[in-house]
JSON list of C-alpha atoms in Angstrom, two decimals:
[
{"chain": "A", "resi": 1, "resn": "ASP", "atom": "CA", "xyz": [0.39, 0.49, -0.19]},
{"chain": "A", "resi": 2, "resn": "GLY", "atom": "CA", "xyz": [1.74, 3.08, -1.24]},
{"chain": "A", "resi": 3, "resn": "GLY", "atom": "CA", "xyz": [1.81, 6.40, 0.38]},
{"chain": "A", "resi": 4, "resn": "ILE", "atom": "CA", "xyz": [3.73, 8.65, 2.62]},
{"chain": "A", "resi": 5, "resn": "THR", "atom": "CA", "xyz": [3.11, 8.58, 6.46]},
{"chain": "A", "resi": 6, "resn": "GLN", "atom": "CA", "xyz": [3.42, 11.72, 8.10]},
{"chain": "A", "resi": 7, "resn": "SER", "atom": "CA", "xyz": [4.59, 11.36, 12.24]},
{"chain": "A", "resi": 8, "resn": "PRO", "atom": "CA", "xyz": [3.23, 12.79, 15.09]},
{"chain": "A", "resi": 9, "resn": "LYS", "atom": "CA", "xyz": [-0.63, 13.97, 14.04]},
{"chain": "A", "resi": 10, "resn": "TYR", "atom": "CA", "xyz": [-0.39, 16.59, 16.88]},
{"chain": "A", "resi": 11, "resn": "LEU", "atom": "CA", "xyz": [3.04, 18.04, 18.17]},
{"chain": "A", "resi": 12, "resn": "PHE", "atom": "CA", "xyz": [3.27, 19.85, 21.39]},
{"chain": "A", "resi": 13, "resn": "ARG", "atom": "CA", "xyz": [6.08, 22.31, 21.28]},
{"chain": "A", "resi": 14, "resn": "LYS", "atom": "CA", "xyz": [7.60, 24.07, 24.36]},
{"chain": "A", "resi": 15, "resn": "GLU", "atom": "CA", "xyz": [9.09, 27.33, 24.41]},
{"chain": "A", "resi": 16, "resn": "GLY", "atom": "CA", "xyz": [12.79, 27.33, 23.80]},
{"chain": "A", "resi": 17, "resn": "GLN", "atom": "CA", "xyz": [12.19, 23.21, 22.02]},
{"chain": "A", "resi": 18, "resn": "ASN", "atom": "CA", "xyz": [13.40, 21.80, 18.82]},
{"chain": "A", "resi": 19, "resn": "VAL", "atom": "CA", "xyz": [10.86, 19.53, 17.86]},
{"chain": "A", "resi": 20, "resn": "THR", "atom": "CA", "xyz": [10.74, 17.28, 14.97]},
{"chain": "A", "resi": 21, "resn": "LEU", "atom": "CA", "xyz": [8.66, 16.12, 12.38]},
{"chain": "A", "resi": 22, "resn": "SER", "atom": "CA", "xyz": [8.69, 12.42, 11.07]},
{"chain": "A", "resi": 23, "resn": "CYS", "atom": "CA", "xyz": [7.92, 11.74, 6.95]},
{"chain": "A", "resi": 24, "resn": "GLU", "atom": "CA", "xyz": [8.24, 8.48, 5.32]},
{"chain": "A", "resi": 25, "resn": "GLN", "atom": "CA", "xyz": [7.36, 7.59, 1.35]},
{"chain": "A", "resi": 26, "resn": "ASN", "atom": "CA", "xyz": [7.34, 4.32, 0.15]},
{"chain": "A", "resi": 27, "resn": "LEU", "atom": "CA", "xyz": [5.99, 5.50, -3.72]},
{"chain": "A", "resi": 28, "resn": "ASN", "atom": "CA", "xyz": [9.80, 5.95, -4.56]},
{"chain": "A", "resi": 29, "resn": "HIS", "atom": "CA", "xyz": [9.89, 9.49, -5.54]},
{"chain": "A", "resi": 30, "resn": "ASP", "atom": "CA", "xyz": [12.65, 11.36, -6.18]},
{"chain": "A", "resi": 31, "resn": "ALA", "atom": "CA", "xyz": [11.68, 14.45, -4.84]},
{"chain": "A", "resi": 32, "resn": "MET", "atom": "CA", "xyz": [9.99, 15.55, -1.22]},
{"chain": "A", "resi": 33, "resn": "TYR", "atom": "CA", "xyz": [8.70, 19.18, 0.36]},
{"chain": "A", "resi": 34, "resn": "TRP", "atom": "CA", "xyz": [7.69, 20.66, 3.55]},
{"chain": "A", "resi": 35, "resn": "TYR", "atom": "CA", "xyz": [4.95, 22.63, 3.12]},
{"chain": "A", "resi": 36, "resn": "ARG", "atom": "CA", "xyz": [3.59, 25.43, 6.28]},
{"chain": "A", "resi": 37, "resn": "GLN", "atom": "CA", "xyz": [-0.29, 25.78, 5.94]},
{"chain": "A", "resi": 38, "resn": "ASP", "atom": "CA", "xyz": [-1.69, 29.13, 8.15]},
{"chain": "A", "resi": 39, "resn": "PRO", "atom": "CA", "xyz": [-5.50, 29.69, 7.44]},
{"chain": "A", "resi": 40, "resn": "GLY", "atom": "CA", "xyz": [-6.26, 32.20, 4.70]},
{"chain": "A", "resi": 41, "resn": "GLN", "atom": "CA", "xyz": [-2.50, 31.64, 3.38]},
{"chain": "A", "resi": 42, "resn": "GLY", "atom": "CA", "xyz": [-2.34, 28.61, 1.39]},
{"chain": "A", "resi": 43, "resn": "LEU", "atom": "CA", "xyz": [0.86, 26.80, 2.29]},
{"chain": "A", "resi": 44, "resn": "ARG", "atom": "CA", "xyz": [3.88, 27.90, 1.80]},
{"chain": "A", "resi": 45, "resn": "LEU", "atom": "CA", "xyz": [7.02, 25.81, 0.99]},
{"chain": "A", "resi": 46, "resn": "ILE", "atom": "CA", "xyz": [9.45, 25.65, 3.19]},
{"chain": "A", "resi": 47, "resn": "TYR", "atom": "CA", "xyz": [12.65, 23.43, 2.25]},
{"chain": "A", "resi": 48, "resn": "TYR", "atom": "CA", "xyz": [12.89, 20.59, -0.67]},
{"chain": "A", "resi": 49, "resn": "SER", "atom": "CA", "xyz": [14.95, 18.22, -1.75]},
{"chain": "A", "resi": 50, "resn": "GLN", "atom": "CA", "xyz": [14.93, 16.17, -5.18]},
{"chain": "A", "resi": 51, "resn": "ILE", "atom": "CA", "xyz": [17.94, 13.77, -4.86]},
{"chain": "A", "resi": 52, "resn": "VAL", "atom": "CA", "xyz": [19.89, 12.61, -1.36]},
{"chain": "A", "resi": 53, "resn": "ASN", "atom": "CA", "xyz": [21.92, 14.21, 0.80]},
{"chain": "A", "resi": 54, "resn": "ASP", "atom": "CA", "xyz": [20.40, 17.26, -0.92]},
{"chain": "A", "resi": 55, "resn": "PHE", "atom": "CA", "xyz": [18.12, 20.09, -0.43]},
{"chain": "A", "resi": 56, "resn": "GLN", "atom": "CA", "xyz": [16.97, 23.38, -0.57]},
{"chain": "A", "resi": 57, "resn": "LYS", "atom": "CA", "xyz": [15.57, 25.98, 1.21]},
{"chain": "A", "resi": 58, "resn": "GLY", "atom": "CA", "xyz": [12.28, 27.28, -0.26]},
{"chain": "A", "resi": 59, "resn": "ASP", "atom": "CA", "xyz": [10.56, 30.93, 0.97]},
{"chain": "A", "resi": 60, "resn": "ILE", "atom": "CA", "xyz": [10.06, 30.12, 4.59]},
{"chain": "A", "resi": 61, "resn": "ALA", "atom": "CA", "xyz": [12.75, 28.23, 5.67]},
{"chain": "A", "resi": 62, "resn": "GLU", "atom": "CA", "xyz": [13.97, 30.72, 8.66]},
{"chain": "A", "resi": 63, "resn": "GLY", "atom": "CA", "xyz": [13.60, 28.72, 11.56]},
{"chain": "A", "resi": 64, "resn": "TYR", "atom": "CA", "xyz": [13.08, 25.63, 9.79]},
{"chain": "A", "resi": 65, "resn": "SER", "atom": "CA", "xyz": [16.14, 22.38, 9.12]},
{"chain": "A", "resi": 66, "resn": "VAL", "atom": "CA", "xyz": [16.13, 19.03, 7.05]},
{"chain": "A", "resi": 67, "resn": "SER", "atom": "CA", "xyz": [17.87, 16.60, 6.49]},
{"chain": "A", "resi": 68, "resn": "ARG", "atom": "CA", "xyz": [17.54, 13.58, 3.31]},
{"chain": "A", "resi": 69, "resn": "GLU", "atom": "CA", "xyz": [19.86, 11.04, 4.38]},
{"chain": "A", "resi": 70, "resn": "LYS", "atom": "CA", "xyz": [17.23, 8.36, 2.57]},
{"chain": "A", "resi": 71, "resn": "LYS", "atom": "CA", "xyz": [15.31, 8.39, -0.20]},
{"chain": "A", "resi": 72, "resn": "GLU", "atom": "CA", "xyz": [12.36, 7.67, 1.48]},
{"chain": "A", "resi": 73, "resn": "SER", "atom": "CA", "xyz": [12.56, 10.07, 4.01]},
{"chain": "A", "resi": 74, "resn": "PHE", "atom": "CA", "xyz": [13.01, 13.61, 4.63]},
{"chain": "A", "resi": 75, "resn": "PRO", "atom": "CA", "xyz": [12.21, 15.45, 8.66]},
{"chain": "A", "resi": 76, "resn": "LEU", "atom": "CA", "xyz": [11.65, 18.38, 9.35]},
{"chain": "A", "resi": 77, "resn": "THR", "atom": "CA", "xyz": [12.96, 20.48, 12.89]},
{"chain": "A", "resi": 78, "resn": "VAL", "atom": "CA", "xyz": [11.92, 22.94, 13.49]},
{"chain": "A", "resi": 79, "resn": "THR", "atom": "CA", "xyz": [13.23, 24.75, 16.48]},
{"chain": "A", "resi": 80, "resn": "SER", "atom": "CA", "xyz": [14.30, 27.73, 18.82]},
{"chain": "A", "resi": 81, "resn": "ALA", "atom": "CA", "xyz": [14.67, 30.12, 16.14]},
{"chain": "A", "resi": 82, "resn": "GLN", "atom": "CA", "xyz": [11.22, 30.01, 14.65]},
{"chain": "A", "resi": 83, "resn": "LYS", "atom": "CA", "xyz": [9.67, 32.41, 16.77]},
{"chain": "A", "resi": 84, "resn": "ASN", "atom": "CA", "xyz": [5.58, 31.19, 15.43]},
{"chain": "A", "resi": 85, "resn": "PRO", "atom": "CA", "xyz": [5.63, 27.53, 15.08]},
{"chain": "A", "resi": 86, "resn": "THR", "atom": "CA", "xyz": [2.35, 26.75, 15.18]},
{"chain": "A", "resi": 87, "resn": "ALA", "atom": "CA", "xyz": [0.79, 25.17, 11.86]},
{"chain": "A", "resi": 88, "resn": "PHE", "atom": "CA", "xyz": [-0.42, 22.75, 10.19]},
{"chain": "A", "resi": 89, "resn": "TYR", "atom": "CA", "xyz": [2.43, 20.57, 8.10]},
{"chain": "A", "resi": 90, "resn": "LEU", "atom": "CA", "xyz": [2.35, 19.04, 5.31]},
{"chain": "A", "resi": 91, "resn": "CYS", "atom": "CA", "xyz": [4.72, 16.66, 3.18]},
{"chain": "A", "resi": 92, "resn": "ALA", "atom": "CA", "xyz": [4.12, 16.14, -0.44]},
{"chain": "A", "resi": 93, "resn": "SER", "atom": "CA", "xyz": [6.72, 13.83, -2.55]},
{"chain": "A", "resi": 94, "resn": "SER", "atom": "CA", "xyz": [7.04, 13.31, -6.19]},
{"chain": "A", "resi": 95, "resn": "THR", "atom": "CA", "xyz": [8.67, 11.54, -8.86]},
{"chain": "A", "resi": 96, "resn": "THR", "atom": "CA", "xyz": [12.14, 12.72, -11.49]},
{"chain": "A", "resi": 97, "resn": "SER", "atom": "CA", "xyz": [10.45, 10.17, -14.20]},
{"chain": "A", "resi": 98, "resn": "GLY", "atom": "CA", "xyz": [7.14, 11.97, -14.74]},
{"chain": "A", "resi": 99, "resn": "ARG", "atom": "CA", "xyz": [5.47, 16.03, -13.64]},
{"chain": "A", "resi": 100, "resn": "LEU", "atom": "CA", "xyz": [8.25, 16.82, -11.16]},
{"chain": "A", "resi": 101, "resn": "GLU", "atom": "CA", "xyz": [5.03, 19.56, -10.12]},
{"chain": "A", "resi": 102, "resn": "THR", "atom": "CA", "xyz": [2.42, 16.70, -9.50]},
{"chain": "A", "resi": 103, "resn": "GLN", "atom": "CA", "xyz": [3.07, 16.03, -5.87]},
{"chain": "A", "resi": 104, "resn": "TYR", "atom": "CA", "xyz": [1.27, 13.82, -3.55]},
{"chain": "A", "resi": 105, "resn": "PHE", "atom": "CA", "xyz": [0.77, 14.82, 0.31]},
{"chain": "A", "resi": 106, "resn": "GLY", "atom": "CA", "xyz": [0.96, 12.82, 3.53]},
{"chain": "A", "resi": 107, "resn": "PRO", "atom": "CA", "xyz": [-1.81, 13.74, 6.72]},
{"chain": "A", "resi": 108, "resn": "GLY", "atom": "CA", "xyz": [0.27, 16.80, 7.71]},
{"chain": "A", "resi": 109, "resn": "THR", "atom": "CA", "xyz": [0.67, 17.55, 11.56]},
{"chain": "A", "resi": 110, "resn": "ARG", "atom": "CA", "xyz": [-0.74, 19.58, 13.54]},
{"chain": "A", "resi": 111, "resn": "LEU", "atom": "CA", "xyz": [1.88, 21.42, 15.63]},
{"chain": "A", "resi": 112, "resn": "LEU", "atom": "CA", "xyz": [0.83, 23.77, 18.68]},
{"chain": "A", "resi": 113, "resn": "VAL", "atom": "CA", "xyz": [3.28, 25.59, 21.12]},
{"chain": "A", "resi": 114, "resn": "LEU", "atom": "CA", "xyz": [2.01, 25.48, 24.56]},
{"chain": "B", "resi": 1, "resn": "GLU", "atom": "CA", "xyz": [8.70, 36.96, -7.04]},
{"chain": "B", "resi": 2, "resn": "ASP", "atom": "CA", "xyz": [5.61, 34.69, -8.65]},
{"chain": "B", "resi": 3, "resn": "LYS", "atom": "CA", "xyz": [1.97, 35.44, -7.56]},
{"chain": "B", "resi": 4, "resn": "VAL", "atom": "CA", "xyz": [-1.11, 33.11, -7.40]},
{"chain": "B", "resi": 5, "resn": "VAL", "atom": "CA", "xyz": [-4.42, 34.41, -6.08]},
{"chain": "B", "resi": 6, "resn": "GLN", "atom": "CA", "xyz": [-7.71, 32.62, -5.46]},
{"chain": "B", "resi": 7, "resn": "SER", "atom": "CA", "xyz": [-11.62, 34.29, -5.27]},
{"chain": "B", "resi": 8, "resn": "PRO", "atom": "CA", "xyz": [-13.61, 33.71, -3.85]},
{"chain": "B", "resi": 9, "resn": "LEU", "atom": "CA", "xyz": [-11.98, 32.88, -0.04]},
{"chain": "B", "resi": 10, "resn": "SER", "atom": "CA", "xyz": [-15.30, 31.54, 0.36]},
{"chain": "B", "resi": 11, "resn": "LEU", "atom": "CA", "xyz": [-18.51, 30.57, -0.84]},
{"chain": "B", "resi": 12, "resn": "VAL", "atom": "CA", "xyz": [-21.63, 28.74, 0.62]},
{"chain": "B", "resi": 13, "resn": "VAL", "atom": "CA", "xyz": [-24.48, 27.21, -2.10]},
{"chain": "B", "resi": 14, "resn": "HIS", "atom": "CA", "xyz": [-26.54, 24.76, -2.23]},
{"chain": "B", "resi": 15, "resn": "GLU", "atom": "CA", "xyz": [-26.90, 21.00, -3.27]},
{"chain": "B", "resi": 16, "resn": "GLY", "atom": "CA", "xyz": [-27.94, 21.36, -6.72]},
{"chain": "B", "resi": 17, "resn": "ASP", "atom": "CA", "xyz": [-25.72, 24.50, -7.79]},
{"chain": "B", "resi": 18, "resn": "THR", "atom": "CA", "xyz": [-22.88, 24.97, -10.23]},
{"chain": "B", "resi": 19, "resn": "VAL", "atom": "CA", "xyz": [-19.54, 26.69, -9.10]},
{"chain": "B", "resi": 20, "resn": "THR", "atom": "CA", "xyz": [-17.16, 28.45, -10.49]},
{"chain": "B", "resi": 21, "resn": "LEU", "atom": "CA", "xyz": [-13.81, 29.15, -8.55]},
{"chain": "B", "resi": 22, "resn": "ASN", "atom": "CA", "xyz": [-11.16, 31.51, -10.10]},
{"chain": "B", "resi": 23, "resn": "CYS", "atom": "CA", "xyz": [-7.01, 31.18, -9.98]},
{"chain": "B", "resi": 24, "resn": "SER", "atom": "CA", "xyz": [-5.05, 33.34, -10.87]},
{"chain": "B", "resi": 25, "resn": "TYR", "atom": "CA", "xyz": [-1.52, 34.06, -11.28]},
{"chain": "B", "resi": 26, "resn": "GLU", "atom": "CA", "xyz": [1.95, 35.90, -12.15]},
{"chain": "B", "resi": 27, "resn": "VAL", "atom": "CA", "xyz": [4.71, 33.61, -12.45]},
{"chain": "B", "resi": 28, "resn": "THR", "atom": "CA", "xyz": [8.16, 33.76, -14.67]},
{"chain": "B", "resi": 29, "resn": "ASN", "atom": "CA", "xyz": [8.26, 30.67, -16.43]},
{"chain": "B", "resi": 30, "resn": "PHE", "atom": "CA", "xyz": [5.28, 29.44, -16.27]},
{"chain": "B", "resi": 31, "resn": "ARG", "atom": "CA", "xyz": [4.96, 25.56, -16.78]},
{"chain": "B", "resi": 32, "resn": "SER", "atom": "CA", "xyz": [1.52, 24.16, -15.44]},
{"chain": "B", "resi": 33, "resn": "LEU", "atom": "CA", "xyz": [-1.22, 24.77, -13.31]},
{"chain": "B", "resi": 34, "resn": "LEU", "atom": "CA", "xyz": [-2.99, 22.65, -10.75]},
{"chain": "B", "resi": 35, "resn": "TRP", "atom": "CA", "xyz": [-6.13, 21.92, -8.98]},
{"chain": "B", "resi": 36, "resn": "TYR", "atom": "CA", "xyz": [-6.06, 20.14, -5.40]},
{"chain": "B", "resi": 37, "resn": "LYS", "atom": "CA", "xyz": [-9.36, 19.45, -3.19]},
{"chain": "B", "resi": 38, "resn": "GLN", "atom": "CA", "xyz": [-8.96, 19.40, 0.79]},
{"chain": "B", "resi": 39, "resn": "GLU", "atom": "CA", "xyz": [-11.51, 17.51, 2.52]},
{"chain": "B", "resi": 40, "resn": "LYS", "atom": "CA", "xyz": [-9.13, 17.13, 5.71]},
{"chain": "B", "resi": 41, "resn": "LYS", "atom": "CA", "xyz": [-5.90, 16.57, 6.06]},
{"chain": "B", "resi": 42, "resn": "ALA", "atom": "CA", "xyz": [-3.75, 16.04, 2.69]},
{"chain": "B", "resi": 43, "resn": "PRO", "atom": "CA", "xyz": [-4.70, 18.06, -0.52]},
{"chain": "B", "resi": 44, "resn": "THR", "atom": "CA", "xyz": [-5.34, 15.05, -3.34]},
{"chain": "B", "resi": 45, "resn": "PHE", "atom": "CA", "xyz": [-4.94, 16.23, -7.23]},
{"chain": "B", "resi": 46, "resn": "LEU", "atom": "CA", "xyz": [-7.61, 16.57, -9.04]},
{"chain": "B", "resi": 47, "resn": "PHE", "atom": "CA", "xyz": [-6.18, 18.29, -12.49]},
{"chain": "B", "resi": 48, "resn": "MET", "atom": "CA", "xyz": [-3.54, 19.23, -14.28]},
{"chain": "B", "resi": 49, "resn": "LEU", "atom": "CA", "xyz": [-2.85, 21.87, -16.53]},
{"chain": "B", "resi": 50, "resn": "THR", "atom": "CA", "xyz": [-0.25, 23.01, -19.01]},
{"chain": "B", "resi": 51, "resn": "SER", "atom": "CA", "xyz": [0.14, 24.69, -22.65]},
{"chain": "B", "resi": 52, "resn": "SER", "atom": "CA", "xyz": [-1.10, 21.15, -24.38]},
{"chain": "B", "resi": 53, "resn": "GLY", "atom": "CA", "xyz": [-3.74, 20.82, -22.39]},
{"chain": "B", "resi": 54, "resn": "ILE", "atom": "CA", "xyz": [-5.67, 23.50, -21.36]},
{"chain": "B", "resi": 55, "resn": "GLU", "atom": "CA", "xyz": [-9.02, 21.77, -20.62]},
{"chain": "B", "resi": 56, "resn": "LYS", "atom": "CA", "xyz": [-9.75, 18.82, -18.31]},
{"chain": "B", "resi": 57, "resn": "LYS", "atom": "CA", "xyz": [-12.63, 16.78, -17.16]},
{"chain": "B", "resi": 58, "resn": "SER", "atom": "CA", "xyz": [-13.70, 14.41, -14.92]},
{"chain": "B", "resi": 59, "resn": "GLY", "atom": "CA", "xyz": [-17.31, 13.81, -13.78]},
{"chain": "B", "resi": 60, "resn": "ARG", "atom": "CA", "xyz": [-18.93, 17.19, -12.33]},
{"chain": "B", "resi": 61, "resn": "LEU", "atom": "CA", "xyz": [-15.47, 18.58, -11.90]},
{"chain": "B", "resi": 62, "resn": "SER", "atom": "CA", "xyz": [-13.57, 20.66, -15.12]},
{"chain": "B", "resi": 63, "resn": "SER", "atom": "CA", "xyz": [-11.15, 22.95, -15.59]},
{"chain": "B", "resi": 64, "resn": "ILE", "atom": "CA", "xyz": [-9.69, 25.71, -18.19]},
{"chain": "B", "resi": 65, "resn": "LEU", "atom": "CA", "xyz": [-6.19, 27.22, -18.17]},
{"chain": "B", "resi": 66, "resn": "ASP", "atom": "CA", "xyz": [-6.32, 30.91, -20.63]},
{"chain": "B", "resi": 67, "resn": "LYS", "atom": "CA", "xyz": [-2.12, 31.72, -20.82]},
{"chain": "B", "resi": 68, "resn": "LYS", "atom": "CA", "xyz": [-3.13, 34.82, -22.46]},
{"chain": "B", "resi": 69, "resn": "GLU", "atom": "CA", "xyz": [-4.83, 35.88, -19.07]},
{"chain": "B", "resi": 70, "resn": "LEU", "atom": "CA", "xyz": [-3.05, 34.33, -17.00]},
{"chain": "B", "resi": 71, "resn": "PHE", "atom": "CA", "xyz": [-6.39, 32.56, -15.29]},
{"chain": "B", "resi": 72, "resn": "SER", "atom": "CA", "xyz": [-7.89, 29.28, -14.22]},
{"chain": "B", "resi": 73, "resn": "ILE", "atom": "CA", "xyz": [-10.96, 28.10, -13.83]},
{"chain": "B", "resi": 74, "resn": "LEU", "atom": "CA", "xyz": [-11.95, 25.12, -11.45]},
{"chain": "B", "resi": 75, "resn": "ASN", "atom": "CA", "xyz": [-16.36, 24.49, -12.93]},
{"chain": "B", "resi": 76, "resn": "ILE", "atom": "CA", "xyz": [-18.05, 22.02, -10.12]},
{"chain": "B", "resi": 77, "resn": "THR", "atom": "CA", "xyz": [-21.96, 21.22, -11.82]},
{"chain": "B", "resi": 78, "resn": "ALA", "atom": "CA", "xyz": [-24.53, 20.05, -9.40]},
{"chain": "B", "resi": 79, "resn": "THR", "atom": "CA", "xyz": [-23.04, 20.22, -5.66]},
{"chain": "B", "resi": 80, "resn": "GLN", "atom": "CA", "xyz": [-22.57, 17.54, -3.40]},
{"chain": "B", "resi": 81, "resn": "THR", "atom": "CA", "xyz": [-22.20, 17.73, 0.32]},
{"chain": "B", "resi": 82, "resn": "GLY", "atom": "CA", "xyz": [-19.40, 15.74, -0.10]},
{"chain": "B", "resi": 83, "resn": "ASP", "atom": "CA", "xyz": [-18.15, 18.36, -2.17]},
{"chain": "B", "resi": 84, "resn": "SER", "atom": "CA", "xyz": [-17.13, 20.61, 0.87]},
{"chain": "B", "resi": 85, "resn": "ALA", "atom": "CA", "xyz": [-13.67, 21.33, 1.01]},
{"chain": "B", "resi": 86, "resn": "ILE", "atom": "CA", "xyz": [-10.94, 23.72, 0.35]},
{"chain": "B", "resi": 87, "resn": "TYR", "atom": "CA", "xyz": [-9.48, 24.23, -3.63]},
{"chain": "B", "resi": 88, "resn": "LEU", "atom": "CA", "xyz": [-6.37, 25.22, -3.99]},
{"chain": "B", "resi": 89, "resn": "CYS", "atom": "CA", "xyz": [-4.67, 26.18, -6.89]},
{"chain": "B", "resi": 90, "resn": "ALA", "atom": "CA", "xyz": [-0.99, 26.27, -7.62]},
{"chain": "B", "resi": 91, "resn": "VAL", "atom": "CA", "xyz": [1.19, 26.69, -10.51]},
{"chain": "B", "resi": 92, "resn": "GLY", "atom": "CA", "xyz": [4.53, 25.23, -11.35]},
{"chain": "B", "resi": 93, "resn": "ALA", "atom": "CA", "xyz": [7.40, 27.04, -12.85]},
{"chain": "B", "resi": 94, "resn": "GLY", "atom": "CA", "xyz": [10.40, 25.40, -14.74]},
{"chain": "B", "resi": 95, "resn": "GLY", "atom": "CA", "xyz": [13.78, 26.79, -15.19]},
{"chain": "B", "resi": 96, "resn": "THR", "atom": "CA", "xyz": [15.70, 26.89, -11.65]},
{"chain": "B", "resi": 97, "resn": "SER", "atom": "CA", "xyz": [12.55, 26.57, -9.91]},
{"chain": "B", "resi": 98, "resn": "TYR", "atom": "CA", "xyz": [11.78, 23.30, -11.70]},
{"chain": "B", "resi": 99, "resn": "GLY", "atom": "CA", "xyz": [9.89, 21.11, -9.53]},
{"chain": "B", "resi": 100, "resn": "LYS", "atom": "CA", "xyz": [8.02, 23.63, -7.40]},
{"chain": "B", "resi": 101, "resn": "LEU", "atom": "CA", "xyz": [5.06, 25.01, -7.02]},
{"chain": "B", "resi": 102, "resn": "THR", "atom": "CA", "xyz": [3.28, 28.30, -5.85]},
{"chain": "B", "resi": 103, "resn": "PHE", "atom": "CA", "xyz": [-0.21, 27.69, -4.28]},
{"chain": "B", "resi": 104, "resn": "GLY", "atom": "CA", "xyz": [-2.82, 30.49, -3.91]},
{"chain": "B", "resi": 105, "resn": "GLN", "atom": "CA", "xyz": [-4.83, 30.82, -0.29]},
{"chain": "B", "resi": 106, "resn": "GLY", "atom": "CA", "xyz": [-7.50, 28.40, -1.47]},
{"chain": "B", "resi": 107, "resn": "THR", "atom": "CA", "xyz": [-11.58, 29.38, -1.58]},
{"chain": "B", "resi": 108, "resn": "ILE", "atom": "CA", "xyz": [-13.13, 27.63, 1.15]},
{"chain": "B", "resi": 109, "resn": "LEU", "atom": "CA", "xyz": [-16.31, 25.81, -0.93]},
{"chain": "B", "resi": 110, "resn": "THR", "atom": "CA", "xyz": [-19.39, 24.83, 1.65]},
{"chain": "B", "resi": 111, "resn": "VAL", "atom": "CA", "xyz": [-22.71, 23.25, 0.14]},
{"chain": "B", "resi": 112, "resn": "HIS", "atom": "CA", "xyz": [-25.71, 22.46, 2.31]},
{"chain": "B", "resi": 113, "resn": "PRO", "atom": "CA", "xyz": [-27.62, 19.81, 1.82]}
]
């Protein structure tokens, strides 16, 4: 059963704490993406990676970090430098053998600040 | 800076109505325009429109792309309560931005029985 999984579904962060959101895909896709969704603002790109061990900043990368050590996995760390982290975070993937921009999304993680 | 604007931001209709959602864009090196439906969590892919495919239809949903006027519309006929969702428009560019999508704010559609 192919797809994208994200965990946890809900995550609570305390002040000054780093937290990591998980994203795994078994679609054999080369490219993976992280978006942030706030009410009324659509989706904004945080980071993306088109190949293992390489990634690029998106439009709102400040306060976030990523790694891409395996093709299947693209974890996102929300650092303490991100002052307004409360949002819905979506991970997506796409294949370079097709239309790269046709992205498929995971179920999301909702991050809340305590 | 690439920009995608959707209108209206929200829409309330009754079952059976027809709705038209709009998406205009300003993108350097346009490559494609995509429509997604987001019900509770993951956006699901509906259509992709490109220079070689400016009109798509699937059941009660249809979409067209006007590359000259830089907009797209998504039509839903005979709406049902299951069509209630956020509809997202996104534009893909080429060149150094290849693979990246720029999203609009979304249109929240509510269909009442």
